[in-house]
Coordinates of C-alpha atoms in Angstrom, one line a residue:
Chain A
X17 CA -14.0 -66.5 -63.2
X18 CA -16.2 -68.7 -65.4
X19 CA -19.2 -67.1 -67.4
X20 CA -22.0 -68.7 -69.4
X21 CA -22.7 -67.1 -72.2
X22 CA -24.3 -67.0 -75.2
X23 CA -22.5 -66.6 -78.6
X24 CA -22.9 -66.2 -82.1
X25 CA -20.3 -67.9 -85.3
X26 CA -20.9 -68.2 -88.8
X27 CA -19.8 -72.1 -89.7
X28 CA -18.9 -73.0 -93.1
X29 CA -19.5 -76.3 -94.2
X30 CA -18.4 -77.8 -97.0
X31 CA -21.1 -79.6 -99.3
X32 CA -18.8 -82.9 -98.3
X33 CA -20.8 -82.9 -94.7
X34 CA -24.4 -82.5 -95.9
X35 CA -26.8 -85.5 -96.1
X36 CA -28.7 -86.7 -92.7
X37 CA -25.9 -85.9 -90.6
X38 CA -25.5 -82.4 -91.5
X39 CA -26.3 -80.9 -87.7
X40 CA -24.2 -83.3 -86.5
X41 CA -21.2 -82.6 -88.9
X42 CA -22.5 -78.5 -87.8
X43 CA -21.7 -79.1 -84.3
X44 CA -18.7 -81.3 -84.2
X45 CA -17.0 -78.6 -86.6
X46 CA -17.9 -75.8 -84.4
X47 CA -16.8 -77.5 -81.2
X48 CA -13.5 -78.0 -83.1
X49 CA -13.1 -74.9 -84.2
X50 CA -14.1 -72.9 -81.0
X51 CA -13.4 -74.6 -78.2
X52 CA -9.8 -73.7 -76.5
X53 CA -9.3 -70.6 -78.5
X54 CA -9.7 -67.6 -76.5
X55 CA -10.7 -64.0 -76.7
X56 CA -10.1 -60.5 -74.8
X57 CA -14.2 -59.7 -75.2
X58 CA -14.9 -62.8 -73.7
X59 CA -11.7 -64.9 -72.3
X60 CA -10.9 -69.0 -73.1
X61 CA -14.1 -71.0 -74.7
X62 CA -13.6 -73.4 -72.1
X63 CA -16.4 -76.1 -73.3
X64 CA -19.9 -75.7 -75.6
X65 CA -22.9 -76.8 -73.4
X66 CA -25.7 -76.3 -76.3
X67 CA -26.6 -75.0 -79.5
X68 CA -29.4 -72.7 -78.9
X69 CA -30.4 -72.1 -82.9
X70 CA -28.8 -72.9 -86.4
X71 CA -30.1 -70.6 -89.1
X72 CA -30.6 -71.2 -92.3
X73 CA -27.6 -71.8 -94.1
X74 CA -27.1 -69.5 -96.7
X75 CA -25.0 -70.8 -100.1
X76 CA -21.9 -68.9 -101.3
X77 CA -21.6 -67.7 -104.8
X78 CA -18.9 -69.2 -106.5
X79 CA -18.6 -71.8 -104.0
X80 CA -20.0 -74.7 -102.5
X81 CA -19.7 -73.6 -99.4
X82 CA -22.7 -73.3 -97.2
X83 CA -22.7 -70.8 -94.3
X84 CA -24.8 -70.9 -91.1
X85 CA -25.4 -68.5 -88.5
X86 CA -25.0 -70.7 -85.2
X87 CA -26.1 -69.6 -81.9
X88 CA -24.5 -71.7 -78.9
X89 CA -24.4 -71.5 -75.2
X90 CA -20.9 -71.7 -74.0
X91 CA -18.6 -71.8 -70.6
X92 CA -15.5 -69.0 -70.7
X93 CA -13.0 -68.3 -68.4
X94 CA -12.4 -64.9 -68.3
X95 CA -9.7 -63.2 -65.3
X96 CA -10.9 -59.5 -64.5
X97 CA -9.1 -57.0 -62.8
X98 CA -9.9 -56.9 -59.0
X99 CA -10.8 -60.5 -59.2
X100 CA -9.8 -63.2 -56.7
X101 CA -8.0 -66.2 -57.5
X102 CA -6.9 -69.2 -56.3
X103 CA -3.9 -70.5 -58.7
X104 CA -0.9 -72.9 -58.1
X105 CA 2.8 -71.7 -58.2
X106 CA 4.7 -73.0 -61.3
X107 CA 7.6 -71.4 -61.3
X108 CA 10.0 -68.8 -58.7
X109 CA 12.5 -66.4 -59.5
X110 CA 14.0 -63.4 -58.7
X111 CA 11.7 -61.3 -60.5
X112 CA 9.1 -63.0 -58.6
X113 CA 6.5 -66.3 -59.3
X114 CA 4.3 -67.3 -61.8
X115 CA 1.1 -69.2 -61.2
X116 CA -2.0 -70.9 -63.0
X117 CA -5.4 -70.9 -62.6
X118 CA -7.2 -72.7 -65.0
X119 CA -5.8 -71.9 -68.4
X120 CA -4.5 -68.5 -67.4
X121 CA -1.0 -67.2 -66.3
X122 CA -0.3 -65.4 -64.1
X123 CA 2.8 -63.7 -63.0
X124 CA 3.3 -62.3 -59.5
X125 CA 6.3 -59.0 -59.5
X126 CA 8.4 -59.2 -56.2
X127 CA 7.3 -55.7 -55.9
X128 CA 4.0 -57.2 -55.2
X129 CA 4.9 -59.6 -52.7
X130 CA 5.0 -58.2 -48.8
X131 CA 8.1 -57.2 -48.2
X132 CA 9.0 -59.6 -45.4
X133 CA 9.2 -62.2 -47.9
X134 CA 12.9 -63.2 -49.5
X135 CA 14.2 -65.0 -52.7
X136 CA 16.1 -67.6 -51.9
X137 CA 17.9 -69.4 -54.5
X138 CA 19.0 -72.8 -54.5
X139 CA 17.3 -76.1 -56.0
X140 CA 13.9 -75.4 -55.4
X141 CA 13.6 -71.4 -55.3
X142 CA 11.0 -70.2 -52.6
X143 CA 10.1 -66.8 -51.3
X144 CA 9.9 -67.4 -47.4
X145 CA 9.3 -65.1 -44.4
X146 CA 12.3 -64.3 -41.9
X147 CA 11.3 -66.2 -39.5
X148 CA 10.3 -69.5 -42.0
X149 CA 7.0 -69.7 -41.6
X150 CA 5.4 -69.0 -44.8
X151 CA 7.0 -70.1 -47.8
X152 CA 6.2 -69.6 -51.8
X153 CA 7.5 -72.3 -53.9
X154 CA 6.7 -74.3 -56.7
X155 CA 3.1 -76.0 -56.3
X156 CA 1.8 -73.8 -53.6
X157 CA -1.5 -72.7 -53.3
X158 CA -2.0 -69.0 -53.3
X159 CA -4.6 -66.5 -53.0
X160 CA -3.8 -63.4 -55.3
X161 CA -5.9 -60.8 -56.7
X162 CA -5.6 -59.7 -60.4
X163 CA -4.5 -56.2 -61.4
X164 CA -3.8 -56.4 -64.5
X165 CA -4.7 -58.8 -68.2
X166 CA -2.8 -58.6 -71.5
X167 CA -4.8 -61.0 -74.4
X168 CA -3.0 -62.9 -77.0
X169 CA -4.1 -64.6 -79.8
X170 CA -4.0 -67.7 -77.7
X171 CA -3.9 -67.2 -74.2
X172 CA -4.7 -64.3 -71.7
X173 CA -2.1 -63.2 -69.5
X174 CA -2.4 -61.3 -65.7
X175 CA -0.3 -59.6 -63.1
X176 CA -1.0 -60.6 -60.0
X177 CA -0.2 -59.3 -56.3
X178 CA -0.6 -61.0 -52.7
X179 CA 0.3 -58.1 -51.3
X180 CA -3.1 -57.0 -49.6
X181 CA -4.9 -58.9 -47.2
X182 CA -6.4 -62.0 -47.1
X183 CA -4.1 -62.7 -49.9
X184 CA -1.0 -65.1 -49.7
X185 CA -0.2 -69.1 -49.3
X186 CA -3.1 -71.2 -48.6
X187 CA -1.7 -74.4 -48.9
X188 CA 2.0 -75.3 -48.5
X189 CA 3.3 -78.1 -50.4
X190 CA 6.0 -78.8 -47.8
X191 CA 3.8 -79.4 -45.3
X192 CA 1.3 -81.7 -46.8
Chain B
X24 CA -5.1 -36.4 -54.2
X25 CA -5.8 -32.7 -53.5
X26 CA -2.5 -31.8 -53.5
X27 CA -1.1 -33.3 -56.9
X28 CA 2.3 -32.4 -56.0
X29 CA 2.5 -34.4 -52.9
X30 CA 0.5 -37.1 -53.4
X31 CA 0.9 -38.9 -56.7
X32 CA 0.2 -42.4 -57.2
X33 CA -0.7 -43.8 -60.7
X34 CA -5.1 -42.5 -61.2
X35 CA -7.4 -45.1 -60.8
X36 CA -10.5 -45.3 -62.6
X37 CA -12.2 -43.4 -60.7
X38 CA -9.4 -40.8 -59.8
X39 CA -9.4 -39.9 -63.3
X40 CA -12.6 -39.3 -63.7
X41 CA -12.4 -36.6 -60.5
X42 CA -9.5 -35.6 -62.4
X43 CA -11.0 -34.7 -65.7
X44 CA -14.5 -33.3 -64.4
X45 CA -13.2 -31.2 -61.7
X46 CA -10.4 -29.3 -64.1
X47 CA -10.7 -25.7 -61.6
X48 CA -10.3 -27.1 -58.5
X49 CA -8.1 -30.0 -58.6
X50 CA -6.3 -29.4 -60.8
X51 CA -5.3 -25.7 -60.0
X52 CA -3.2 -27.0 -57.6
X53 CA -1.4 -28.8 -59.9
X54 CA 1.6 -26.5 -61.2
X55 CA 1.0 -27.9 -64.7
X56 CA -1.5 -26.9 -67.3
X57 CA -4.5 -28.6 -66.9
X58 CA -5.0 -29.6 -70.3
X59 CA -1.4 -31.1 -70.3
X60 CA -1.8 -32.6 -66.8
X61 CA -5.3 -34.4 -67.9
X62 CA -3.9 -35.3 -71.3
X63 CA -0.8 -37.0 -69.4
X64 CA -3.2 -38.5 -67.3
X65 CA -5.2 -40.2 -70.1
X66 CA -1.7 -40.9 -71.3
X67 CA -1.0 -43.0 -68.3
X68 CA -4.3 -44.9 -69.2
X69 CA -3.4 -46.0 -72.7
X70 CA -0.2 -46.7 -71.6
X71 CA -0.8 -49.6 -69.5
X72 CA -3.4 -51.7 -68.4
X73 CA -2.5 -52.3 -64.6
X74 CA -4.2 -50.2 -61.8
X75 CA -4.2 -49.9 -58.1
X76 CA -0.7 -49.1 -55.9
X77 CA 1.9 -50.3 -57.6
X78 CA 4.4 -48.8 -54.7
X79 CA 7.7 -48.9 -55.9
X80 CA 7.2 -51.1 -59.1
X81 CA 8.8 -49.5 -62.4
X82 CA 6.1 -47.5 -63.9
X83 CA 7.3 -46.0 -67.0
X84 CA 5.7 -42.3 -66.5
X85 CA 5.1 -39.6 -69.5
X86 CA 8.8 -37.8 -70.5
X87 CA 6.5 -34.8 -70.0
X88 CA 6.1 -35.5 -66.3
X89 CA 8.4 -32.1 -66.0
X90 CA 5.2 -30.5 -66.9
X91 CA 3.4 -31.8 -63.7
X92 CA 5.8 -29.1 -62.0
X93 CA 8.2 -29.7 -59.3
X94 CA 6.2 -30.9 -56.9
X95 CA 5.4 -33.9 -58.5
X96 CA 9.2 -35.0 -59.0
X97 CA 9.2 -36.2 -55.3
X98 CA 5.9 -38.3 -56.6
X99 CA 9.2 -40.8 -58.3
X100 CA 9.8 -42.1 -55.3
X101 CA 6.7 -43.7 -55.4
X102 CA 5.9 -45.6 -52.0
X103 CA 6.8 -43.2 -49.1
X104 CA 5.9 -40.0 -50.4
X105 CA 2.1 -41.0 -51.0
X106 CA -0.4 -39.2 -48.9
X107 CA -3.4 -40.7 -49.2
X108 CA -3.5 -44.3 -50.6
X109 CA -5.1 -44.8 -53.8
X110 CA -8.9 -46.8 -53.8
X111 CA -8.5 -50.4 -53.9
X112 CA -9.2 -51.9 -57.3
X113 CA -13.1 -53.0 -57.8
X114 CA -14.7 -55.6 -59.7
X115 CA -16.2 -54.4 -62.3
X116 CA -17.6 -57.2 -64.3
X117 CA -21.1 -56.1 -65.4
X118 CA -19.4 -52.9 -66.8
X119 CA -17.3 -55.0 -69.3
X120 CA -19.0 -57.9 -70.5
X121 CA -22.7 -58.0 -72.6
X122 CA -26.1 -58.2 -70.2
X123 CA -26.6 -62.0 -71.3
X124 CA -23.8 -62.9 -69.4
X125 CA -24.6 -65.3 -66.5
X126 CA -21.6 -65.5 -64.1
X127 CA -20.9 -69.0 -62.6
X128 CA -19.5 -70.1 -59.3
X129 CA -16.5 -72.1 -59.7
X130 CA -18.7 -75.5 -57.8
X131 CA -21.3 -74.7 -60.2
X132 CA -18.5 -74.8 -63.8
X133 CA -17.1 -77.8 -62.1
X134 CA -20.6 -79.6 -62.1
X135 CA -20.9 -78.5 -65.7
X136 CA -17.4 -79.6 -66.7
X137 CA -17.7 -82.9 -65.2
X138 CA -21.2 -84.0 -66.7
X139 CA -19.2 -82.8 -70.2
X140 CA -16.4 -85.4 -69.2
X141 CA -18.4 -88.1 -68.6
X142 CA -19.8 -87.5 -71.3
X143 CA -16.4 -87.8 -73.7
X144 CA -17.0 -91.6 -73.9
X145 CA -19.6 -91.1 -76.1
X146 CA -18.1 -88.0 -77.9
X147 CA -15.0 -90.0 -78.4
X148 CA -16.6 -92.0 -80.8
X149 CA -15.3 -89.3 -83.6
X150 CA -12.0 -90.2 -83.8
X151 CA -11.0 -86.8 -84.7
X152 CA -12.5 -85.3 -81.5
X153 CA -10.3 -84.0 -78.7
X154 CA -11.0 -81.8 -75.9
X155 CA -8.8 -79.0 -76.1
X156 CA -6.1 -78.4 -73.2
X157 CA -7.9 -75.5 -72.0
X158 CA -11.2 -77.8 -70.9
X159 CA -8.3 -80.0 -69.2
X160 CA -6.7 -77.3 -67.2
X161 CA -10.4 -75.7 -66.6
X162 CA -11.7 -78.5 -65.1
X163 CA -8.9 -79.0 -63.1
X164 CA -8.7 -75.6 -61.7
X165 CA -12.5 -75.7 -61.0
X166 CA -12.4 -78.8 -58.6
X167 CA -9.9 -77.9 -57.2
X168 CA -11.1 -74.5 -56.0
X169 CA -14.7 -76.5 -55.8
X170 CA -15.3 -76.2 -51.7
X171 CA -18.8 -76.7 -51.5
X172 CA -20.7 -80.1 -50.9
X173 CA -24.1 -78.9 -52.8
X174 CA -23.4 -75.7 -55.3
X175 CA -27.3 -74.8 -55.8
X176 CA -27.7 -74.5 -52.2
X177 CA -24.8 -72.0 -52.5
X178 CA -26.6 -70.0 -55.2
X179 CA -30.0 -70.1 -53.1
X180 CA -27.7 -69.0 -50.0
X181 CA -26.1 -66.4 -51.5
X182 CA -29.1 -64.9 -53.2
X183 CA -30.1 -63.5 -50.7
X184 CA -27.5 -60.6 -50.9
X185 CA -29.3 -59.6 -54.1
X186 CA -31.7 -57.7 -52.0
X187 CA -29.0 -55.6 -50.5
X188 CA -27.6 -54.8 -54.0
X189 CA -24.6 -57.1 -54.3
X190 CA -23.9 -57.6 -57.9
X191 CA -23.8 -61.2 -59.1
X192 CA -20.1 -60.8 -60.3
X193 CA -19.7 -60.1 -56.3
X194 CA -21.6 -63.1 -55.0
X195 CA -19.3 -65.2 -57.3
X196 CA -16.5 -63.6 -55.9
X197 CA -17.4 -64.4 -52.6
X198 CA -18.7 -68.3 -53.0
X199 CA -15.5 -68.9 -55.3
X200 CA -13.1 -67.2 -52.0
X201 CA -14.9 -69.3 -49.5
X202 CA -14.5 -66.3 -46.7
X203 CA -14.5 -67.1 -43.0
X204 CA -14.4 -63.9 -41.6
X205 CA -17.1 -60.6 -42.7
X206 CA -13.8 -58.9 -42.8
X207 CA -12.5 -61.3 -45.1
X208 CA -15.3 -60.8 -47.4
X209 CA -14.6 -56.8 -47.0
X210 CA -11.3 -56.6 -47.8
X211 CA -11.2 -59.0 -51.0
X212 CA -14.5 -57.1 -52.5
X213 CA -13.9 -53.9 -52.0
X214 CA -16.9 -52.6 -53.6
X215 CA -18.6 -54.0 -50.9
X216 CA -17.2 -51.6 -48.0
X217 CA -20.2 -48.7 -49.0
X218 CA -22.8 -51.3 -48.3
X219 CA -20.7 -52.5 -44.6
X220 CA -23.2 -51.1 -42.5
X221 CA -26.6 -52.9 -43.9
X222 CA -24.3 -56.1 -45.2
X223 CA -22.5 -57.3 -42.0
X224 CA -25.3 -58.6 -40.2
X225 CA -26.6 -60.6 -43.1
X226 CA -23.1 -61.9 -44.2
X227 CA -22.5 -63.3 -41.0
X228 CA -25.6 -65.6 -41.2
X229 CA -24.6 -66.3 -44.5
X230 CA -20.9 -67.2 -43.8
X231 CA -22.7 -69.7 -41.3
X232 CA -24.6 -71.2 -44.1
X233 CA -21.4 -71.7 -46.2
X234 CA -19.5 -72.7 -43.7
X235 CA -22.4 -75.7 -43.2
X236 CA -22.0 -76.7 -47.0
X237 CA -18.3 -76.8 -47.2
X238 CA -17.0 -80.1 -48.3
X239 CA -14.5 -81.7 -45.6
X240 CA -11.2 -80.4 -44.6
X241 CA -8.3 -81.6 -46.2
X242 CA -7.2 -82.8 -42.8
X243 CA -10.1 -85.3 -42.6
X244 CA -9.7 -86.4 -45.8
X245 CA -5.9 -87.2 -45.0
X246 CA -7.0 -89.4 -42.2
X247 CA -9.2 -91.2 -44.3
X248 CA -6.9 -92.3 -47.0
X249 CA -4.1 -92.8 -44.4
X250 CA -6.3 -94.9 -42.7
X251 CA -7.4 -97.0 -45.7
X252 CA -3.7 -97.3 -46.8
X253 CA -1.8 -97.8 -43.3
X254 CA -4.3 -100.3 -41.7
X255 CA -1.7 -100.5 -39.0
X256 CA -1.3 -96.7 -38.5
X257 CA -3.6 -96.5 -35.7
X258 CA -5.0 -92.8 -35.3
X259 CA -3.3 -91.9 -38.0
X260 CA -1.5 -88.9 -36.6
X261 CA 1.8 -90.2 -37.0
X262 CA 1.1 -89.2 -41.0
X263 CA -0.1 -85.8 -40.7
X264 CA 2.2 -83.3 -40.7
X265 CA 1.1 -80.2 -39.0

């Protein structure tokens, strides 16, 4: 789910950057050094909308090096557990699918897919219902609730299942 | 899960809390100690992150399950031997992030991301600027989950559940899964179901309002671009596949 929040960095400027565009310089380092990475607190910085206060920079002994206190208002994406999600299927296997929504994985166990749906193998891998009418395969739409998250230092990382209602294909590529 | 022996499934949140408060009564039924049993318990927690009914998925319980007593070997089995299933697993958003936090709709992030785009032309003027992938993929995700015509009318819509104590993590929930059915709404948010009896009347009227500000059906939206491609396709329906 995307959040706005509002968050608080210490930026280091080098003396290099000061002069009239010193904000400027301020707010173009910050964007580069914030936006994409991604925490467990609070998920992907997905874009900076505003800077809400700069402090005054304090100067480090021994150093050039000027550090200010920047407050900015931000958009994360964040998956909880319990949330709903619609992501696309990238890839099937045996084990079962993984999907994407926005920049999070997600990987769906077979044990978490209704049990009237089958692996088959073969050039594009699908899970499918006996009788062929629903079918999981790469690029499909589904509807899958989050049970679990696992944060790296880069990305965040979910188990999904679509095995309660409501939950399953919403759009099959096949058919489209 | 008054009879431990029979009925194991992994605790939930809220199981565990029953579990550890009520020591005497629960958990004398348990042929276990209880301080072993509860410490196994909090075990389980620290041992992984997932929670709800995993059914027969390949939990790796405590070595010191034998402790648990015999009853709870049968528990290994997993999906048949369950008694009573265990709660569904609730949102719990405000409980985990900071009060300042405003939760978006995915229409309204889309809006947001968008006006940031358009706005690269003049950000791209630094030559060392680059939006990171994750804006790329996020802004992707978000329109295509976006399936509303006019997102603050979907806020002003859906604030009116406020008054009936839906969270705003909830009202997200519901815009971003676009329900059509009350039951719908239910089923994915289960927090919800201890409100049912005051909510369902006022969810239906405001299922109508969403449905009124839902942006066109794929299907329409097919006719139009087979139309404007295929000037000799007449109808169209020869292109839609059903």
């Amino acid at each position: 789910m995307f959040f706005h929040i509002v968050l608080e960095r210490n930026m280091q400027l080098h003396p290099r950057h000061f002069g009239r565009n010193l904000r400027e310089n301020l707010v173009s380092k910050l964007m580069k050094d914030v936006e994409g990475t991604c925490s467990g607190r609070h998920g992907f910085v997905v874009a900076i909308t505003g800077i809400e206060n700069v402090g005054k920079g304090l100067i480090r002994d021994g150093t050039g090096f000027v550090t200010f206190p920047v407050k900015y208002q931000c958009v994360v994406f964040r998956p909880f557990k319990g949330e709903i999600l619609e992501a696309v299927v990238t890839m099937v296997n045996k084990m079962g699918f993984f999907a994407e929504a926005g920049p999070v994985q997600i990987f769906v166990s077979n044990h978490l897919i209704p049990d009237d749906m089958e692996f088959q193998s073969g050039d594009m891998p699908n899970y499918t219902t006996s009788d062929g009418s629903v079918k999981i395969q790469k690029d499909s739409e589904v509807r899958l609730k989050i049970i679990g998250t696992r944060v790296d230092a880069t990305e965040i990382f979910c188990i999904g299942t679509i095995k309660d209602d409501f939950l399953g294909v919403i759009n099959d590529p096949a058919a489209a | 899960m008054e009879k431990g022996g029979k009925g194991f499934s992994l605790p939930t949140k809220t199981a565990r809390k029953s579990s550890l408060k009520s020591t005497t009564t629960k958990q004398a039924s348990l042929k276990g100690k209880d301080d072993s049993s509860a410490k196994s318990k909090r075990a389980m927690k620290v041992q992984f992150d997932v929670e709800g009914s995993l059914g027969k998925f390949e939990t790796p319980l405590p070595k010191d399950s034998s402790k648990w007593g015999k009853g709870d070997k049968t528990a290994k089995g997993g999906k048949g031997s369950v008694s009573k299933p265990p709660p569904p697993l609730e949102l719990k958003i405000e409980q985990e992030l900071p009060e300042n936090v405003k939760c978006m709709m995915d229409c309204e992030a889309a809006d947001i991301l968008q006006g940031i785009q358009d706005q690269m032309t003049i950000l791209s003027k630094d030559p060392e600027f680059k939006l990171p992938p994750s804006f790329d993929r996020g802004l992707l995700y978000a329109k295509r989950v976006d399936h509303y015509t006019n997102p603050p009318s979907v806020r002003q819509v859906l604030q009116t559940l406020k008054k009936y104590g839906v969270s705003d993590g909830e009202i997200c929930v519901i815009a971003n899964v676009c329900p059509e059915l009350v039951d719908e709404v239910f089923a994915l948010v289960p927090s919800l179901k201890n409100k049912r009896s005051k909510l369902s009347e006022p969810l239906k009227d405001v299922l109508v309002e969403l449905a009124k500000l839902k942006k066109s059906t794929s299907l329409e939206s097919q006719m139009k671009s087979a139309e404007a491609g295929n000037p000799g396709n007449v109808g169209g329906l020869g292109v839609v596949d059903l």
